[in-house]
Coordinates of C-alpha atoms and ligand atoms in Angstrom, one line a residue:
M1 CA 75.4 76.1 58.2
S2 CA 78.5 77.8 56.9
R3 CA 78.1 80.7 54.5
T4 CA 79.6 81.2 51.1
A5 CA 81.2 84.3 49.7
L6 CA 82.3 85.1 46.2
I7 CA 85.0 87.7 45.8
T8 CA 85.7 89.1 42.4
G9 CA 89.4 90.2 42.0
I10 CA 90.4 87.9 44.8
S11 CA 94.2 88.0 43.9
G12 CA 94.6 91.7 44.8
Q13 CA 95.6 93.1 48.2
D14 CA 92.0 93.4 49.5
G15 CA 91.0 90.0 48.2
S16 CA 93.8 88.4 50.1
Y17 CA 93.0 90.0 53.4
L18 CA 89.3 89.5 53.0
T19 CA 89.8 85.8 52.2
E20 CA 91.7 85.4 55.5
L21 CA 89.0 87.3 57.5
L22 CA 86.1 85.2 55.9
H23 CA 88.0 81.9 56.5
E24 CA 88.4 82.9 60.2
K25 CA 84.7 83.4 60.3
G26 CA 84.0 80.0 58.8
Y27 CA 82.9 81.0 55.3
R28 CA 83.6 79.0 52.2
V29 CA 85.4 81.4 49.9
H30 CA 85.3 81.4 46.2
G31 CA 87.1 84.0 44.1
T32 CA 87.4 85.2 40.5
V33 CA 90.7 86.1 38.8
A34 CA 91.4 87.5 35.4
C35 CA 93.6 85.3 33.3
K36 CA 96.7 87.4 33.9
A37 CA 96.2 88.3 37.5
P38 CA 99.2 87.4 39.7
G39 CA 98.5 85.3 42.9
I40 CA 99.2 87.0 46.2
G41 CA 98.6 86.0 49.8
E42 CA 96.7 83.0 50.8
T43 CA 95.6 80.7 47.9
P44 CA 91.8 80.5 47.9
P45 CA 90.4 77.0 47.7
H46 CA 88.0 77.7 44.7
L47 CA 89.2 79.9 41.9
H48 CA 87.2 80.8 38.8
Y49 CA 88.6 82.6 35.8
C50 CA 86.5 85.7 34.9
D51 CA 87.3 89.0 33.3
L52 CA 84.7 91.6 34.1
G53 CA 85.4 93.1 30.6
D54 CA 83.6 90.0 29.4
G55 CA 81.6 88.6 32.3
G56 CA 80.1 85.9 30.0
N57 CA 80.5 83.2 32.5
L58 CA 79.2 85.1 35.6
D59 CA 75.8 83.2 35.4
T60 CA 77.6 79.9 35.5
I61 CA 79.9 80.9 38.3
L62 CA 77.0 82.2 40.5
D63 CA 74.9 79.0 39.8
E64 CA 77.8 76.8 40.8
V65 CA 78.9 78.8 43.9
Q66 CA 75.5 79.9 45.1
P67 CA 77.1 82.6 47.2
D68 CA 75.3 84.4 50.1
E69 CA 77.6 87.4 49.7
V70 CA 79.4 88.8 46.7
Y71 CA 82.3 91.3 47.2
N72 CA 83.1 93.1 43.9
L73 CA 86.7 94.0 44.2
A74 CA 87.8 93.4 40.5
A75 CA 88.8 96.5 38.7
Q76 CA 91.5 98.2 36.6
S77 CA 92.3 100.1 39.8
H78 CA 95.4 102.2 38.8
V79 CA 94.4 105.9 38.5
R80 CA 97.2 107.1 36.2
L81 CA 97.0 104.1 34.0
S82 CA 93.3 104.9 33.5
F83 CA 94.4 108.0 31.5
D84 CA 96.2 105.7 29.0
L85 CA 93.4 103.1 29.0
P86 CA 90.2 105.1 29.5
V87 CA 87.8 102.8 27.5
Y88 CA 89.2 99.6 29.0
T89 CA 89.0 101.1 32.5
A90 CA 85.4 102.3 31.9
D91 CA 84.5 98.7 30.6
V92 CA 86.2 96.7 33.3
T93 CA 85.7 99.0 36.4
G94 CA 82.4 100.6 35.4
V95 CA 80.4 98.2 33.1
G96 CA 82.0 95.3 34.8
T97 CA 80.2 96.1 38.0
L98 CA 76.9 96.3 36.1
R99 CA 77.6 92.9 34.6
V100 CA 78.0 91.5 38.1
L101 CA 74.8 93.2 39.4
E102 CA 72.7 92.0 36.5
A103 CA 74.1 88.5 36.8
I104 CA 73.1 88.5 40.5
R105 CA 69.6 89.9 39.8
K106 CA 69.0 87.0 37.3
H107 CA 70.6 84.4 39.6
Q108 CA 68.3 85.5 42.4
R109 CA 65.3 85.2 40.2
R110 CA 66.3 81.8 38.8
H111 CA 66.9 80.3 42.3
N112 CA 64.5 82.3 44.4
R113 CA 67.4 83.2 46.8
N114 CA 69.0 86.5 48.1
V115 CA 72.6 87.5 47.7
R116 CA 74.2 90.4 49.5
F117 CA 76.4 92.6 47.3
Y118 CA 79.4 94.8 48.2
Q119 CA 80.8 97.2 45.7
A120 CA 84.3 98.6 46.2
A121 CA 83.5 102.2 45.6
S122 CA 86.3 104.8 46.0
S123 CA 87.2 108.1 47.6
E124 CA 88.6 109.0 44.2
M125 CA 84.9 109.7 43.3
F126 CA 85.1 112.9 45.5
G127 CA 88.0 114.1 43.3
E128 CA 88.0 117.9 43.3
V129 CA 86.5 118.1 46.7
S130 CA 83.8 120.6 47.6
E131 CA 84.2 120.1 51.4
S132 CA 86.6 118.4 53.7
P133 CA 86.5 116.0 55.3
Q134 CA 84.4 114.0 52.9
R135 CA 81.3 112.1 54.0
E136 CA 78.4 110.3 52.4
T137 CA 76.6 113.4 51.3
T138 CA 79.7 115.1 49.8
P139 CA 79.0 115.5 46.0
F140 CA 81.2 113.5 43.5
H141 CA 83.6 115.3 41.1
P142 CA 85.6 112.5 39.5
R143 CA 89.0 113.6 38.1
S144 CA 90.1 110.5 36.1
P145 CA 88.7 107.9 33.8
Y146 CA 89.1 105.5 36.7
S147 CA 87.0 107.6 39.1
C148 CA 84.3 108.3 36.4
A149 CA 84.0 104.5 36.0
K150 CA 83.7 104.1 39.8
V151 CA 80.9 106.8 40.0
F152 CA 79.0 104.9 37.2
A153 CA 79.4 101.7 39.2
F154 CA 78.3 103.5 42.4
W155 CA 75.0 104.6 40.9
Q156 CA 74.3 101.3 39.3
T157 CA 74.7 99.8 42.7
V158 CA 72.2 102.3 44.2
N159 CA 69.9 101.8 41.2
Y160 CA 69.8 98.0 41.6
R161 CA 69.0 98.5 45.4
E162 CA 66.2 100.9 44.6
S163 CA 64.8 99.1 41.6
Y164 CA 65.0 95.5 42.5
D165 CA 65.1 95.7 46.3
M166 CA 68.6 94.1 46.2
F167 CA 70.9 94.2 49.3
A168 CA 73.5 96.2 47.4
T169 CA 76.0 98.4 49.2
N170 CA 78.8 100.9 48.3
G171 CA 81.9 100.9 50.6
I172 CA 83.5 104.3 49.8
L173 CA 87.0 103.4 50.8
F174 CA 89.8 105.8 51.2
N175 CA 93.3 104.7 50.3
H176 CA 94.3 101.5 52.1
E177 CA 97.7 100.0 52.0
S178 CA 99.8 97.1 53.4
P179 CA 102.9 95.1 52.7
R180 CA 100.7 93.3 50.0
R181 CA 99.9 96.6 48.2
G182 CA 100.5 96.5 44.4
E183 CA 104.0 97.8 43.5
A184 CA 102.7 100.5 41.2
F185 CA 100.9 102.4 44.0
V186 CA 103.0 105.2 45.6
T187 CA 103.3 103.8 49.2
R188 CA 104.6 100.5 48.1
K189 CA 106.8 102.1 45.4
I190 CA 108.4 104.1 48.2
T191 CA 108.8 101.3 50.8
I192 CA 110.4 99.0 48.1
A193 CA 112.8 101.7 46.9
A194 CA 113.7 102.8 50.4
A195 CA 114.6 99.3 51.4
R196 CA 116.7 98.8 48.3
I197 CA 118.4 102.1 48.8
K198 CA 119.1 101.1 52.4
L199 CA 120.7 97.8 51.2
G200 CA 122.7 99.5 48.5
L201 CA 120.7 97.8 45.7
Q202 CA 119.3 101.0 44.2
K203 CA 120.6 104.6 44.0
S204 CA 117.5 106.8 43.5
L205 CA 113.7 106.9 43.3
K206 CA 111.6 108.8 40.7
L207 CA 108.3 110.2 41.8
G208 CA 105.6 112.6 40.6
N209 CA 103.5 114.9 42.7
L210 CA 104.7 114.9 46.4
E211 CA 102.1 117.4 47.6
A212 CA 99.0 115.3 47.1
R213 CA 97.3 114.4 50.3
R214 CA 95.6 111.1 51.1
D215 CA 93.8 109.5 54.0
W216 CA 95.9 106.3 54.2
G217 CA 94.7 103.4 56.4
F218 CA 95.6 99.6 56.7
A219 CA 93.9 97.3 54.3
G220 CA 93.5 94.6 57.0
D221 CA 91.3 97.1 58.9
Y222 CA 89.2 98.0 55.9
V223 CA 88.2 94.5 54.8
E224 CA 86.5 94.2 58.2
A225 CA 84.3 97.2 57.3
M226 CA 83.4 95.5 54.0
W227 CA 82.3 92.4 55.9
L228 CA 80.4 94.4 58.5
M229 CA 78.5 96.3 55.9
L230 CA 77.1 93.1 54.6
Q231 CA 76.0 91.9 58.1
H232 CA 74.1 95.1 58.8
D233 CA 70.3 94.9 58.7
E234 CA 69.9 97.3 55.9
P235 CA 72.0 98.1 52.8
L236 CA 73.9 101.4 53.1
D237 CA 76.6 103.4 51.4
L238 CA 79.4 104.3 53.8
V239 CA 82.6 106.2 53.9
I240 CA 85.5 104.2 55.4
G241 CA 88.8 106.1 56.3
T242 CA 90.9 107.2 59.2
G243 CA 90.0 110.9 59.3
E244 CA 93.7 111.9 59.0
T245 CA 95.4 113.3 55.9
H246 CA 99.1 113.2 55.0
S247 CA 101.0 114.2 51.9
V248 CA 103.1 111.8 49.8
R249 CA 106.1 113.8 51.0
E250 CA 105.2 112.9 54.6
F251 CA 104.9 109.3 53.8
L252 CA 108.3 109.5 52.1
E253 CA 109.9 111.2 55.1
E254 CA 108.4 108.7 57.5
V255 CA 109.8 105.6 55.6
F256 CA 113.2 107.0 54.8
A257 CA 113.6 108.2 58.4
Y258 CA 112.7 104.6 59.5
H259 CA 115.9 103.5 57.6
D260 CA 117.9 106.5 59.0
L261 CA 118.0 108.0 55.5
D262 CA 117.2 111.5 54.3
Y263 CA 114.9 111.2 51.2
H264 CA 116.3 114.5 49.8
D265 CA 119.5 112.6 48.9
F266 CA 117.6 110.0 46.7
V267 CA 114.4 111.3 45.3
E268 CA 114.1 112.7 41.8
F269 CA 111.0 114.4 40.3
D270 CA 109.7 112.9 37.1
A271 CA 107.0 114.9 35.3
A272 CA 105.9 111.7 33.4
L273 CA 104.5 110.4 36.8
Q274 CA 102.2 113.2 37.2
R275 CA 98.5 112.9 36.2
P276 CA 96.6 115.1 33.7
A277 CA 94.3 116.0 36.5
E278 CA 95.2 115.4 40.2
V279 CA 93.1 114.8 43.3
S280 CA 94.9 117.1 45.8
L281 CA 93.2 116.3 49.0
L282 CA 91.3 113.4 50.5
C283 CA 90.3 113.1 54.1
A284 CA 87.5 110.9 55.4
D285 CA 84.6 111.6 57.8
A286 CA 83.8 108.0 58.8
S287 CA 81.6 108.9 61.7
K288 CA 78.6 107.2 60.2
A289 CA 80.4 103.9 59.7
H290 CA 81.6 104.2 63.4
K291 CA 78.0 104.9 64.6
V292 CA 76.2 102.3 62.4
L293 CA 78.8 99.5 62.3
G294 CA 81.0 100.3 65.3
W295 CA 83.9 100.2 62.9
E296 CA 87.2 102.0 63.7
P297 CA 90.7 101.8 62.1
K298 CA 93.3 100.2 64.4
V299 CA 96.5 101.0 62.6
S300 CA 97.9 104.5 62.6
F301 CA 99.7 106.3 59.7
T302 CA 103.1 105.9 61.3
Q303 CA 102.5 102.2 62.2
L304 CA 101.4 101.6 58.6
A305 CA 104.5 103.3 57.2
H306 CA 106.8 101.4 59.6
M307 CA 105.0 98.1 58.9
M308 CA 105.5 98.4 55.2
A309 CA 109.1 99.7 55.5
E310 CA 110.0 96.8 57.7
A311 CA 108.3 94.1 55.5
D312 CA 110.0 95.4 52.4
L313 CA 113.4 95.6 54.1
E314 CA 113.0 91.9 55.1
A315 CA 111.8 91.0 51.6
Q316 CA 114.7 92.7 49.9
Q317 CA 117.2 91.1 52.2
V318 CA 115.9 87.7 51.1
H319 CA 115.0 88.3 47.4
G320 CA 116.6 91.7 46.5
G321 CA 119.6 92.1 44.3
Ligands
LIG401 N1 101.3 105.7 41.7 C1 102.1 106.7 41.9 N2 103.4 106.6 41.4 N3 101.6 107.8 42.5 C2 102.5 108.9 42.7 C3 103.8 108.8 42.3 C4 104.3 107.7 41.6 O1 105.5 107.7 41.3 N4 104.3 110.1 42.6 C5 103.4 110.8 43.2 N5 102.2 110.1 43.2 C6 101.0 110.6 43.8 C7 99.7 110.4 42.9 O2 99.8 111.6 42.0 C8 98.6 110.5 43.9 O3 98.3 111.8 44.2 C9 99.2 109.8 45.1 O4 100.6 109.7 44.9 C10 98.6 108.4 45.4 O5 98.7 107.7 44.2 P1 98.4 106.1 44.2 O6 99.1 105.4 45.3 O7 98.6 105.6 42.8 O8 96.8 106.0 44.6 P2 95.6 106.9 44.3 O9 95.3 107.7 45.4 O10 95.7 107.5 42.9 O11 94.5 105.7 44.1 C11 94.3 104.6 45.1 O12 93.4 104.9 46.1 C12 92.0 105.0 45.6 C13 91.1 105.3 46.8 O13 91.2 106.7 47.1 C14 94.0 103.4 44.3 O14 94.1 102.2 45.1 C15 92.6 103.5 43.8 O15 92.2 102.2 43.1 C16 91.6 103.7 44.9 O16 90.3 103.8 44.5

């Protein structure tokens, strides 16, 4: 019998790739969207409106959908924005996860059934890192309202696993990008601007800190890790990343060079785009995920930068101007 998945925040980048993967595997896929969420990627067959800042209809959604697996991807996920909206971010990203966990716990009891839960935890939780690369045992030191909310959600997930014997897991995902990445994140901001500059549609690009280093992978690879975590025989918390770290400047160089451009001619520094506290270095040690799940990233940093540069060039050729 085909299985059913519920994805909160289905209209985001990861929701769209995960929906495609689960459809390929024969799942029925339901998803929640907040009222104002824009639709991207494949349109899911069954949509439910739900804002995790409220969550009042989660019980009804779970009873209706009867999911075997829940992927909690909904969040206020922009780090810099979380400094402007700290309480909102704590509510949606942090307490929102608790609302989902509690709704699942009650649903399981009402219907005497088991639901597997995946929490989209984040490498931002490592923050001011105490060791590199970061692995499952690296202590958290969050550096933003966003990552503080993610740490809260992480421990709630662990607590529901330990208290109620729930199959609840945390995927500690490092940055993952794609042509479907939200336009306010640095990689996509760069690939859109570079394409527009190449086509003569834009003259310059304003950026903040170019020295921050991130472990950037391809979102399509990472949703496979999410799914594998819920197929494993025991619930675990796992680090998912490539093990390579690059600066924002390196991504910039790679993308502009792809268009035969020198970024120095176009990029301006804007102090307003800096964060009150920055995470300077992230680099994953995903050896446990490799060992336990057999998971490995397939797309390299250069392939990712070129894939995004090319996709935005095509998009701007069609829709730019
Ligand atoms: N967004 C943005 N815009 N970032 C900039 C800019 C800019 O103009 N200029 C420099 N940066 C730097 C940021 O300061 C940060 O160090 C780095 O680029 C990456 O920023 P983002 O792409 O916004 O991502 P993030 O690393 O803060 O967070 C993303 O990854 C996390 C996983 O580690 C988000 O997807 C989070 O939701 C996710 O948890």
